[in-house]
XYZ file of C-alpha atoms in Angstrom:
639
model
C -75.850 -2.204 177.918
C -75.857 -5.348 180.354
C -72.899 -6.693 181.858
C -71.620 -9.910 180.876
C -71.130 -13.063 183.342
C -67.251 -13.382 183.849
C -67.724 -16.694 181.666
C -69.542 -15.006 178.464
C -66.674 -12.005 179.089
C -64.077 -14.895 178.662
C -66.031 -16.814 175.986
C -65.953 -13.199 173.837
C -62.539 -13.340 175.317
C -61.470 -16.320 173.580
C -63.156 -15.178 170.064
C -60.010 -14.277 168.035
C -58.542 -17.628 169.221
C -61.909 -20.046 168.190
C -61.321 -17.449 165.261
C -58.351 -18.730 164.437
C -59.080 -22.757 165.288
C -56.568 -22.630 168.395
C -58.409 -24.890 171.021
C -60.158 -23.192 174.343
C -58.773 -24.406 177.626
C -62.831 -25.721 178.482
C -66.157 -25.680 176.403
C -67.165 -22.647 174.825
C -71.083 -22.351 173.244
C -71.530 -21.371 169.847
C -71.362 -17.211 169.521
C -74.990 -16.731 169.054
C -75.243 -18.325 172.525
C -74.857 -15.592 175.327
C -75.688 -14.407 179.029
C -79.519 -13.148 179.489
C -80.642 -15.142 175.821
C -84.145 -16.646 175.709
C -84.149 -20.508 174.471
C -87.313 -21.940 172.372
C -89.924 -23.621 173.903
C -91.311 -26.925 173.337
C -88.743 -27.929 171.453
C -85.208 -29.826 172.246
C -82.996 -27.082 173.377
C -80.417 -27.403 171.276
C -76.399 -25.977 172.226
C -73.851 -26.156 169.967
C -70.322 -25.363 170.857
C -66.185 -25.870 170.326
C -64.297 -28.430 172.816
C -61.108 -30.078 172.290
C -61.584 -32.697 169.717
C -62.736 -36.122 171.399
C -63.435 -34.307 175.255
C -66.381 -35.502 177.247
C -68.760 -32.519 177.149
C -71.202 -32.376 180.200
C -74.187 -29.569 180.113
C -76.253 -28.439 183.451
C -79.702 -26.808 181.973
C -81.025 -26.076 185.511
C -80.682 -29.426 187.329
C -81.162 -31.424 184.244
C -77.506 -33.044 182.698
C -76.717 -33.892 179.132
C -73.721 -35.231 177.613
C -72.182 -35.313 173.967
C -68.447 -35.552 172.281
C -66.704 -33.500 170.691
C -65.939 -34.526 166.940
C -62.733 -34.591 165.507
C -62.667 -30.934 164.871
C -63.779 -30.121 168.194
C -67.553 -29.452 167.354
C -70.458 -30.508 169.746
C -74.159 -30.606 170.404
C -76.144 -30.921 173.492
C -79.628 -31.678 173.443
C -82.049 -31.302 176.171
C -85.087 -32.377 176.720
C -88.208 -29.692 175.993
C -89.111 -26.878 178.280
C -92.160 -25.028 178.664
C -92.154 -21.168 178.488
C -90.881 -19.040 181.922
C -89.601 -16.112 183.015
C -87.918 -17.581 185.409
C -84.000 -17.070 184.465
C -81.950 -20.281 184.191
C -78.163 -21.021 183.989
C -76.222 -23.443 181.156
C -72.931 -24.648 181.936
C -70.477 -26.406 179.640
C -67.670 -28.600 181.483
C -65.127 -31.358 180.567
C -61.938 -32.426 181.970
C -60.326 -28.693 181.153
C -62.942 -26.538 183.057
C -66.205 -24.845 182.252
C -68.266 -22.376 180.978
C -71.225 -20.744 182.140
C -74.076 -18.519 180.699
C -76.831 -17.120 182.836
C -80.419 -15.360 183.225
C -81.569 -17.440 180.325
C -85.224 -17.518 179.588
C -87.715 -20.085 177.965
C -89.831 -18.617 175.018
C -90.184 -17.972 171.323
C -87.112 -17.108 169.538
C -87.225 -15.129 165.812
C -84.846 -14.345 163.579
C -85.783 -11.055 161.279
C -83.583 -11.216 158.015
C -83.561 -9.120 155.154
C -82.932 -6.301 153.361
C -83.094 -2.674 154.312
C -87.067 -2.447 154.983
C -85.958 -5.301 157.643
C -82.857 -3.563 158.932
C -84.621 0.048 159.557
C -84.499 1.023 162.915
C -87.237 1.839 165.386
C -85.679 5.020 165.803
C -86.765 5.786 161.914
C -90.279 4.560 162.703
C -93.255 6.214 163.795
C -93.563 7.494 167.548
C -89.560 6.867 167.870
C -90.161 8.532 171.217
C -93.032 7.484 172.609
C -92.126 3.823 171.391
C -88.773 4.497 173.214
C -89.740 5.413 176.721
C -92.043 2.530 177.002
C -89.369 0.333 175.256
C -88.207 -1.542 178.538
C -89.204 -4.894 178.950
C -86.489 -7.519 180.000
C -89.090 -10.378 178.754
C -87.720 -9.107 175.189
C -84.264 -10.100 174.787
C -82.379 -9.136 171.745
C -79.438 -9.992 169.352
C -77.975 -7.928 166.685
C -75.577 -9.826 164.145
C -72.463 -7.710 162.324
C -72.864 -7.222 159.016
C -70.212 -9.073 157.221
C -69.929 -11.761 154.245
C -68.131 -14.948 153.318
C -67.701 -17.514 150.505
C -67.937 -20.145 153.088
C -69.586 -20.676 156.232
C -68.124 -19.555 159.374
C -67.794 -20.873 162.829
C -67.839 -16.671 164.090
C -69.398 -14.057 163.590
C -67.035 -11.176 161.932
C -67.227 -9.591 165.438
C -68.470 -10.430 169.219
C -72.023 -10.433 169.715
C -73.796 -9.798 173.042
C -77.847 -10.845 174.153
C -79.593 -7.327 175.755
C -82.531 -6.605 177.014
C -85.065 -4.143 175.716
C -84.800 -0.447 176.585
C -84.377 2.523 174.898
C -80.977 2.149 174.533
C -80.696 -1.629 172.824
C -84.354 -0.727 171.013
C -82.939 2.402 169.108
C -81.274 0.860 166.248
C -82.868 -2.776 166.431
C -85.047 -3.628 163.410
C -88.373 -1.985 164.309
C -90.615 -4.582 162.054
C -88.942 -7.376 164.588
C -89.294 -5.444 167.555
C -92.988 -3.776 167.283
C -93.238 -7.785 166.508
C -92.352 -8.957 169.878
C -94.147 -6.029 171.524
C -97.564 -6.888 170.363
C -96.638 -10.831 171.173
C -95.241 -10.124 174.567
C -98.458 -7.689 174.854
C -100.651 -10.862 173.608
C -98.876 -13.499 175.984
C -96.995 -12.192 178.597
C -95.887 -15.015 180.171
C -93.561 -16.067 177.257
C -90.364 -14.183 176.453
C -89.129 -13.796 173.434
C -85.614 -13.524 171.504
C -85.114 -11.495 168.763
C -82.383 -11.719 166.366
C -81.261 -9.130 164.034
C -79.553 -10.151 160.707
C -80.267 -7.881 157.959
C -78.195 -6.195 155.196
C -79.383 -2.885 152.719
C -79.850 -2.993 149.329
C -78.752 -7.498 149.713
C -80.365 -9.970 146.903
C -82.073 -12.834 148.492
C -79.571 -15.415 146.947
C -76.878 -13.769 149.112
C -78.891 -15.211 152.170
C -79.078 -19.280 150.745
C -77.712 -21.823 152.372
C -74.412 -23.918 150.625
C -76.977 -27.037 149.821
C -79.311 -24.214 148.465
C -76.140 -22.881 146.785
C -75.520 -25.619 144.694
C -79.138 -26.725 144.040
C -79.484 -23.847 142.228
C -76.047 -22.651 140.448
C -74.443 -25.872 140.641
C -71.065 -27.341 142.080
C -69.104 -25.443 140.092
C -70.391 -22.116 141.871
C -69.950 -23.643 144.870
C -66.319 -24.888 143.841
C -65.428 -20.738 143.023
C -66.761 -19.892 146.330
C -63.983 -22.239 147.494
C -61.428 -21.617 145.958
C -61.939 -17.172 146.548
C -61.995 -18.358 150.190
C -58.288 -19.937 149.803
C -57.436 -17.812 146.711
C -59.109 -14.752 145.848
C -56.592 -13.339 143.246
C -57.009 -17.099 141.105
C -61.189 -17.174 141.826
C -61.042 -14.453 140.307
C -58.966 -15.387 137.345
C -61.363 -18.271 136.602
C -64.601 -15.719 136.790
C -63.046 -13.350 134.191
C -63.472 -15.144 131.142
C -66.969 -14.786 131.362
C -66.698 -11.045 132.053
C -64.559 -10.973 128.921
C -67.465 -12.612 126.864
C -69.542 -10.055 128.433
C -67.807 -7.307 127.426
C -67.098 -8.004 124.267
C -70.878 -8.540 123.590
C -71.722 -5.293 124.427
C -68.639 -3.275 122.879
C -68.259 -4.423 119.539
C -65.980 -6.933 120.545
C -63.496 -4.852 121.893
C -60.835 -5.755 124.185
C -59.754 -2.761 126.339
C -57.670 -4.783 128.949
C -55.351 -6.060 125.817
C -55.119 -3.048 124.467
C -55.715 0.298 126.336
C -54.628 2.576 123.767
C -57.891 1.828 122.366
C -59.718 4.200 124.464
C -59.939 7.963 124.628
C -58.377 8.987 128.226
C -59.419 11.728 130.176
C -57.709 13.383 133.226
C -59.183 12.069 136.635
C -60.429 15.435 138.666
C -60.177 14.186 141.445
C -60.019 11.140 143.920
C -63.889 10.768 144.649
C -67.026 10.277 144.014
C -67.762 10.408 139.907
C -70.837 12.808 140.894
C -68.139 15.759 141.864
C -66.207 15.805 138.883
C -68.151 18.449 137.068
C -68.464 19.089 133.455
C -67.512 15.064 132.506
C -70.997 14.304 132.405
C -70.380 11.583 135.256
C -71.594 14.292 137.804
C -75.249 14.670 136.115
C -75.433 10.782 135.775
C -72.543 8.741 137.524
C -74.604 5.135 136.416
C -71.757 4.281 134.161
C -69.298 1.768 133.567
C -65.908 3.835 133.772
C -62.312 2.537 132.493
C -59.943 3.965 135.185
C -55.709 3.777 134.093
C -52.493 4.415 136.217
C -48.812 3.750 135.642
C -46.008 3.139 138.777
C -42.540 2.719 138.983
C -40.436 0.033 140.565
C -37.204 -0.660 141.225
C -35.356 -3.868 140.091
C -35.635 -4.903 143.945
C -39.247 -3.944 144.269
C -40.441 -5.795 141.543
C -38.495 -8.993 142.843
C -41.267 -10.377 145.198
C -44.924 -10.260 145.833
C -47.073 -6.596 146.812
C -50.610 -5.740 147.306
C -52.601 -3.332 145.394
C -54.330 -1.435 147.323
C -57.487 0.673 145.488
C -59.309 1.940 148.424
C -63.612 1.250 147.837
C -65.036 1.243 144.164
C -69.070 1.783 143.997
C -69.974 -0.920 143.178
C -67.870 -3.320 141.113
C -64.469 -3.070 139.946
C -62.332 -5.325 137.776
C -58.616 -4.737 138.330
C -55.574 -6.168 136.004
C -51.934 -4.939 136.582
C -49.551 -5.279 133.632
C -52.517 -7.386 131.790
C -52.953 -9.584 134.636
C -56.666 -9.886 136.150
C -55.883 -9.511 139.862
C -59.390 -8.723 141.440
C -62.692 -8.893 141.347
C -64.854 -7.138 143.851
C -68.513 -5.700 144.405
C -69.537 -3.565 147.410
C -69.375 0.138 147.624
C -68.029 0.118 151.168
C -65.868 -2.755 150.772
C -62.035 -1.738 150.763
C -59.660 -3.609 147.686
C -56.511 -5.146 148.204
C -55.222 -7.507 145.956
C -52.554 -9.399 145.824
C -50.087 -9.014 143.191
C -47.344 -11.870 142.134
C -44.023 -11.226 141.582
C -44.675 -12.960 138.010
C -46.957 -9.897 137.449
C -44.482 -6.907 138.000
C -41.805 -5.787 136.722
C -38.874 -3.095 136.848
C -39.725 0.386 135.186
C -43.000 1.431 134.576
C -46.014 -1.345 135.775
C -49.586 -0.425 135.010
C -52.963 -0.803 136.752
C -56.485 -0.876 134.658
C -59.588 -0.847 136.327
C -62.791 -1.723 134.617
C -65.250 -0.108 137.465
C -68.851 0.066 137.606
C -71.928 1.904 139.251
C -75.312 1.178 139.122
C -77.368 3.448 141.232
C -76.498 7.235 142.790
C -73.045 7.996 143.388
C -70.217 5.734 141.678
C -66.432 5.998 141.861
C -64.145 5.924 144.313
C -65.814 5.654 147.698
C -62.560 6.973 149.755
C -59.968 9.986 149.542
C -56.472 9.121 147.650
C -54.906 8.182 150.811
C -56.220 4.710 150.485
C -54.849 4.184 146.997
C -51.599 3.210 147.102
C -48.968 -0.175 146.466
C -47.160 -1.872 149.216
C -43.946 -3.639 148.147
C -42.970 -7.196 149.438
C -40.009 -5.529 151.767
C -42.951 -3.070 152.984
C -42.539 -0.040 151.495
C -45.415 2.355 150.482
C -45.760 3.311 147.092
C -48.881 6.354 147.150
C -50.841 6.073 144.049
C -53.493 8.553 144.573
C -53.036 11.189 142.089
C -52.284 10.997 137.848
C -54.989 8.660 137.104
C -56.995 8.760 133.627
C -60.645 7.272 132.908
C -62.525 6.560 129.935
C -66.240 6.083 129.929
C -67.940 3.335 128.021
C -70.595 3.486 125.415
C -73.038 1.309 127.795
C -74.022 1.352 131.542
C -75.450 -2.286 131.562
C -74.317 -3.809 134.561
C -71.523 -6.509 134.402
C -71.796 -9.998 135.593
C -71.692 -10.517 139.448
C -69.145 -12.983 140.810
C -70.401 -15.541 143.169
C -68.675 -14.054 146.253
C -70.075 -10.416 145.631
C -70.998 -8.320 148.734
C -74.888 -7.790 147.872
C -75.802 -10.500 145.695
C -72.961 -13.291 145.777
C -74.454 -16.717 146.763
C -75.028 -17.458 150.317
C -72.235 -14.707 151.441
C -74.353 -13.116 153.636
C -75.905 -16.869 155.047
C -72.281 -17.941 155.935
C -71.165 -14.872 157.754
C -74.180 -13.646 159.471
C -76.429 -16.969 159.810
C -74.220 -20.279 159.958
C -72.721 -19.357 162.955
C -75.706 -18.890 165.160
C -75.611 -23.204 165.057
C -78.548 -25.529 165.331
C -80.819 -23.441 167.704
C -84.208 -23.752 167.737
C -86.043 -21.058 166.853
C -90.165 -20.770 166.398
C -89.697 -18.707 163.241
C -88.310 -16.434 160.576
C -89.370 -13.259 159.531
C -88.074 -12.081 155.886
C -88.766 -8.546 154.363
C -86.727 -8.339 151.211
C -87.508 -8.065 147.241
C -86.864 -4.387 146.943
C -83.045 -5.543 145.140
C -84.951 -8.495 143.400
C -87.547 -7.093 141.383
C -87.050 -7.867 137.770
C -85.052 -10.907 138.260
C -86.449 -14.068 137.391
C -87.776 -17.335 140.044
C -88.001 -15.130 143.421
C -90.622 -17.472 144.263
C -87.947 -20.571 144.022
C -85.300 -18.272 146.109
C -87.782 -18.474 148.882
C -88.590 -22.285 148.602
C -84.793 -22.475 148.697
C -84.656 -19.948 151.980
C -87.018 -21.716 153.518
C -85.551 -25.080 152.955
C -82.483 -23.964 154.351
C -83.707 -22.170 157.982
C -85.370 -25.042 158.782
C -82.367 -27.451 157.521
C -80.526 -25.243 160.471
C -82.802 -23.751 163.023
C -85.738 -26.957 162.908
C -88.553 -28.172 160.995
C -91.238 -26.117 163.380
C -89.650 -22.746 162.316
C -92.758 -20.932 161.234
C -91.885 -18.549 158.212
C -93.789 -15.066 158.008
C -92.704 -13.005 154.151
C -93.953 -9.197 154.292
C -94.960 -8.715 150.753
C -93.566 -5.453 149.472
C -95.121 -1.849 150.188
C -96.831 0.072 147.636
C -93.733 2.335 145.967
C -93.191 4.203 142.837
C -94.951 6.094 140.412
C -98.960 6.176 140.661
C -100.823 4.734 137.947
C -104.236 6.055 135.990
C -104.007 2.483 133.774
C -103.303 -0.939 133.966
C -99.539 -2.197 133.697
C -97.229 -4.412 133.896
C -95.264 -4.106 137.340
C -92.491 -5.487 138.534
C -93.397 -5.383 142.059
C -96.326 -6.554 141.394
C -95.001 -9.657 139.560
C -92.505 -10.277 142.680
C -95.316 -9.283 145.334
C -96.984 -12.638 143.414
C -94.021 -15.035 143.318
C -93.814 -14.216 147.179
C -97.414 -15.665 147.481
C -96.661 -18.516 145.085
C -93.838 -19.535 147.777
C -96.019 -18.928 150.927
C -99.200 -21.124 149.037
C -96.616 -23.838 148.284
C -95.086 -24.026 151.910
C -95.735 -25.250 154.918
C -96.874 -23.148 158.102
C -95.674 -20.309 156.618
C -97.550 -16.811 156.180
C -97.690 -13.442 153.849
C -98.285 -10.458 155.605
C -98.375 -7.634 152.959
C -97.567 -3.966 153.681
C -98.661 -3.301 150.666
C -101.138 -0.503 152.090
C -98.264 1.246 154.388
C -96.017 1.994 152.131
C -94.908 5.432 151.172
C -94.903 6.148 147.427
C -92.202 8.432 147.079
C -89.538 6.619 149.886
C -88.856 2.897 149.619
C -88.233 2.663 153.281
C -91.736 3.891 154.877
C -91.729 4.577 158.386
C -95.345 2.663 159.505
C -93.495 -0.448 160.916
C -95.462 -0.127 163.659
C -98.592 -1.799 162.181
C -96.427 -4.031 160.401
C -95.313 -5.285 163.397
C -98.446 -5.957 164.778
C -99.836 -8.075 161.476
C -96.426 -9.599 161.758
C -97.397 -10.703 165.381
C -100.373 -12.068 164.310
C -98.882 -14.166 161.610
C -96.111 -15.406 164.658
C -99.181 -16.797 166.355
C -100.776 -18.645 163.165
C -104.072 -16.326 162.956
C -104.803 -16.728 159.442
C -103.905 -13.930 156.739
C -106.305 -12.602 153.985
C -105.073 -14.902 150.786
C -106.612 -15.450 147.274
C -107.702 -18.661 146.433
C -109.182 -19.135 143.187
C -111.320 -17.607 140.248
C -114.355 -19.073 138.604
C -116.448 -17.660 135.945
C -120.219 -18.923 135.614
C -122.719 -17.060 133.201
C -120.535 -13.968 132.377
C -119.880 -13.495 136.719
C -116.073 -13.443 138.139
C -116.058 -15.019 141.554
C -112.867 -14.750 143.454
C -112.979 -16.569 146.808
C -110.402 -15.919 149.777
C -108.854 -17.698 152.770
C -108.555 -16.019 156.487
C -110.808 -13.322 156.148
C -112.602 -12.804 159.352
C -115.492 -10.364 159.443
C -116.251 -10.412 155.890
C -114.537 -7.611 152.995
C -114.918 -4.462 152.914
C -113.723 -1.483 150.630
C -113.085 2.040 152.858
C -113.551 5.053 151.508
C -116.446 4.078 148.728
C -118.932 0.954 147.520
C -116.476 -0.653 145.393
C -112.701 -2.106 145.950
C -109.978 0.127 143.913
C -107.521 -2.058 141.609
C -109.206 -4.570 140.463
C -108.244 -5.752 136.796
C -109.976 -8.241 134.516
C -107.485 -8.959 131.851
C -106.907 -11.777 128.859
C -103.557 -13.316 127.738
C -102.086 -9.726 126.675
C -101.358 -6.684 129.110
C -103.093 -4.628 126.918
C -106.149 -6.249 127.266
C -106.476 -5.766 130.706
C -108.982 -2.881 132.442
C -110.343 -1.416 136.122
C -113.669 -3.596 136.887
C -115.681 -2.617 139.967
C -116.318 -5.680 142.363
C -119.163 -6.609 144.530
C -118.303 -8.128 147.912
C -120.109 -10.566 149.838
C -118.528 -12.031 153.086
C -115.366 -13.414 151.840
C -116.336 -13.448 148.083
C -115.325 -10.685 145.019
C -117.713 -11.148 142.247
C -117.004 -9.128 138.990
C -119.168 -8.807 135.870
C -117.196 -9.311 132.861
C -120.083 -9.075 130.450
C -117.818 -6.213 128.319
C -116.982 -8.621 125.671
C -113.377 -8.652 126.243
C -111.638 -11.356 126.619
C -111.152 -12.407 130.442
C -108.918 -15.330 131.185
C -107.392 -14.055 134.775
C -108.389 -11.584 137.498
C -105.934 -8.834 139.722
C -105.891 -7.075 142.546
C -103.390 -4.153 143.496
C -101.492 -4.615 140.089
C -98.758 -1.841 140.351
C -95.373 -0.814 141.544
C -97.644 1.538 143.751
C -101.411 0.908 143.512
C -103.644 2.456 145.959
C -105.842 -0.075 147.943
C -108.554 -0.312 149.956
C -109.941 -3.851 150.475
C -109.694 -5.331 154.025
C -111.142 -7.413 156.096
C -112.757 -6.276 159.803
C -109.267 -6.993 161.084
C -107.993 -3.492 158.802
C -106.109 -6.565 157.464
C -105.444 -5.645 153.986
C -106.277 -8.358 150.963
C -102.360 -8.579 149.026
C -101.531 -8.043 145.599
C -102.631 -10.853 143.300
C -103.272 -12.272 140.289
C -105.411 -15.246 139.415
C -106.231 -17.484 136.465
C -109.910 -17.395 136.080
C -111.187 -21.167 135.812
């Protein structure tokens, strides 16, 4: 790890204070702003920071000087003028009346930010040659930044914890995303006079609508999702109060219009084996299949005194969701397997004698339940004493494993959580692009190809219009198909080339022919890196561009090949579908290529009104062009 300047060790210093809103004694940058960071070229260099409110903020880039006030809350931004690329290391410093800050070694390049879901987030050490790729891993032109996981229902100055700039070695490479970093290898191979900063802001298993931006936010769901958002960030106990009638409507819907919460003697109660996962409590059926929404029951005792003022509930994790009355109250509503519960509970809400807890819990995918040991269960009275709740619960499993509705502050899928903790704070730096692998929790849901008009709007809202955006359509995963079908990747690996098509200067660069059928997180990020690089530098990417259909012929013309097509392995390119209006009525067709044509014969008498390519969850490809860039998944409406 590098060592901080004594003014970035006393900016990280000061975090828990900015944290807080207490005012600094002199200027402090924004936290994404560090010691040894590269800055974008050719474009304004933009610093954002906290001052007190109305102080005179002076900024030395170098020799040059800028000045700007800060606002009544104490926010400012500097602008400088444009730099060129250098290696050459470079000191900011912040001053007014108070004192100053200072950040140094600061380069001049091309700064990325690689968001996303897990396929984003996997490490170079789980990618191919981890040790090879490790020993030749230092380069101090590659700077990088690695943002804490965390979420909020409204953006946030900080980031949930301090974040430092390093330099590449084997040490900072290890668990950096290895898409982003073979990335900035191959660039820094391809120009080595420009540095680059990498930034690292990627969450498993997260929806893209976690990652929106507020104005996104409400552009899509609507002030009134933006209002709950608000009020769980002052309130959480009464957000969640105001989500629960629609839960209630849920439920009812799917169990007969039954209302367990009002009347728990409704169910038939079961024993709890054990504090843990559902998958270890053998013989309940849970442990052969724990996707299941599960009714979970306790009773506690308090004293006349006890029951006089305000506790907290404390239920330890639930994976994934739990809702959580006491006495009849809703209290609580929380998804996230690794997220730990602890609600609030009124004094209105208890009373003396016997109290009651109910927890409506659900689990989607693998192991369910409760995600820590009975220690963590437990209720803490107003005066502070420690009531343990971790043994004598009951459960009752429902009819149905549908999956409830998701509250708008949700770990994984809540809108713009994810955004506000782990993106609005980096500020108004410039960056020269974004690079977004994520889909894998999306497929099946409706408009992905609107999410990622809506991402798009909202980097370049914050980070500048000239942010270049490169989308890695999904990897070939799943079950191997003999037919045609309909495919849910597929049909998201298409709404991601919708978006790209109707952007600006943005690119698709599919993995779909590195993927790894039977593991959803395939190791060859090392190629995908490299196309990735290519895409950073605007070199164009195979794309489909239309169908036409002249005496009983298919022609399907493409964009950015170089070199002309070519199928490996045989005469003809595998996966190509001619289809009508019903999925039925597509079938395999075998393809001529000419330079950077397809033409089909469709003079089978079928009906043909649209043409695809690479139409399954995992199809086997092997069209490319003399780049071994592979053509992506598509499908085309034959004019």
């Amino acid at each position: 790890m590098r060592r901080l300047s004594y003014a970035s060790a006393l900016s990280l210093a000061a975090f828990s204070l900015v944290a807080t809103g207490a005012a600094l004694a002199a200027p402090a940058p924004g936290p994404g702003y560090g010691d040894g960071m590269v800055l974008q070229q050719g474009q304004p260099v933009t610093i954002s920071g906290r001052a007190a409110p109305g102080a005179r903020v002076t900024g030395m880039l170098g020799t040059v000087r800028a000045q700007a006030t800060a606002a009544v809350d104490g926010s400012f931004t500097i602008a400088f003028p444009a730099r060129e690329a250098s290696t050459a290391p470079v000191s900011l410093t912040l001053s007014d009346s108070t004192g100053s800050a200072t950040l140094n070694d600061l380069l001049i390049g091309d700064v990325y930010l690689c968001s996303g879901q897990s396929n984003m987030e996997l490490p170079v050490t789980r990618a191919l040659n981890t040790m090879g790729e490790l020993r030749q891993a230092n380069d101090s032109g590659i700077r990088l930044l690695k943002i804490p996981q965390a979420t909020a229902s409204v953006e946030q100055e900080q980031f949930a914890q301090p974040v430092a700039w390093n330099p590449a070695n084997a040490d900072s490479v290890a668990e950096f995303s290895a898409a982003c970093y073979f990335m900035a290898k191959q660039l820094r191979a391809d120009h080595p006079d420009v540095p680059v900063g990498l930034i690292h802001s990627n969450w498993g298993g997260s929806a893209a609508r976690a990652w929106l931006d507020p104005q996104s936010v409400e552009n899509a769901y609507g002030a009134e999702a933006v209002a709950q958002l608000s009020l769980y960030d002052r309130d959480p106990m009464a957000a969640a109060q105001s989500f629960v009638p629609q839960w209630y409507d849920w439920w009812r819907q799917n169990d007969n219009g039954r209302e367990p919460w009002t009347d728990p003697d409704s169910l038939e109660w079961q024993p709890v084996p054990r504090i843990s996962f559902w998958n270890e409590w053998t013989g309940t059926g849970l442990d052969t299949d724990a996707t299941a929404n599960v009714w979970l029951r306790k009773s506690f005792t308090l004293s006349g005194d006890q029951a006089a003022s305000e506790g907290t509930l404390s239920i330890g994790s639930i994976d994934d969701l739990d809702l959580t009355w006491v006495n009849g109250h809703p209290v609580g509503y929380t998804f996230g397997w690794g997220v730990e519960r602890h609600y609030r509970i009124p004094a209105e809400y208890l009373r003396e004698g016997e109290n009651e807890i109910l927890i409506a819990a659900n689990n989607s995918w693998d192991t369910g339940g409760f995600f820590a040991g009975p220690d963590r269960l437990f209720f803490e009275t107003g005066a502070g004493q420690t009531i343990p709740l971790g043994s004598d619960w009951r459960y009752s499993v429902a009819p149905f494993d549908e999956v409830p509705p998701r509250a708008p502050w949700d770990a994984n899928a809540g809108m713009g959580v994810m955004h506000n903790a782990m993106i609005a704070p980096l500020g108004p730096m410039r960056l020269a692009g974004v690079t977004w692998y994520q889909g894998e929790s999306d497929a099946g849901q409706p408009d992905y190809d609107k999410k990622l008009e809506m991402l798009f709007d909202g980097w370049r809202r914050q980070f500048g219009e000239q942010a270049r955006v490169m989308v890695v359509q999904l990897a070939n995963f799943g079950e191997r198909t003999v037919q045609p079908q309909a495919s849910s990747w597929a049909d998201l690996r298409q709404e991601q080339l919708d978006a790209v098509v109707g952007a600006s200067d943005a690119a698709l660069v599919s993995a779909i022919d590195i993927g790894e059928p039977t593991d959803i997180h395939p190791a060859n990020k090392n190629v995908l890196g490299k196309r990735l690089a290519m895409a950073a530098d605007g070199k164009p990417m195979p794309m489909p561009l239309s169908a036409t259909m002249s005496d009983g012929i298919v022609t399907v013309r493409f964009s950015g090949i170089e070199g002309g097509l070519r199928a490996y392995g045989g005469p003809y390119a595998l996966g190509v579908e001619l289809c009508g209006e019903a999925q039925d009525s597509c079938r395999y067709a075998l393809p001529a290529l000419d330079g950077d044509t397809m033409r089909i014969d469709a003079g089978d008498g079928k009906p043909v009104t649209r043409v695809r390519y690479a139409w399954a969850d995992a199809p086997v490809v092997n069209l490319y062009d003399a780049r071994d860039l592979p053509v992506p998944g598509f499908e085309l409406p034959i004019r």
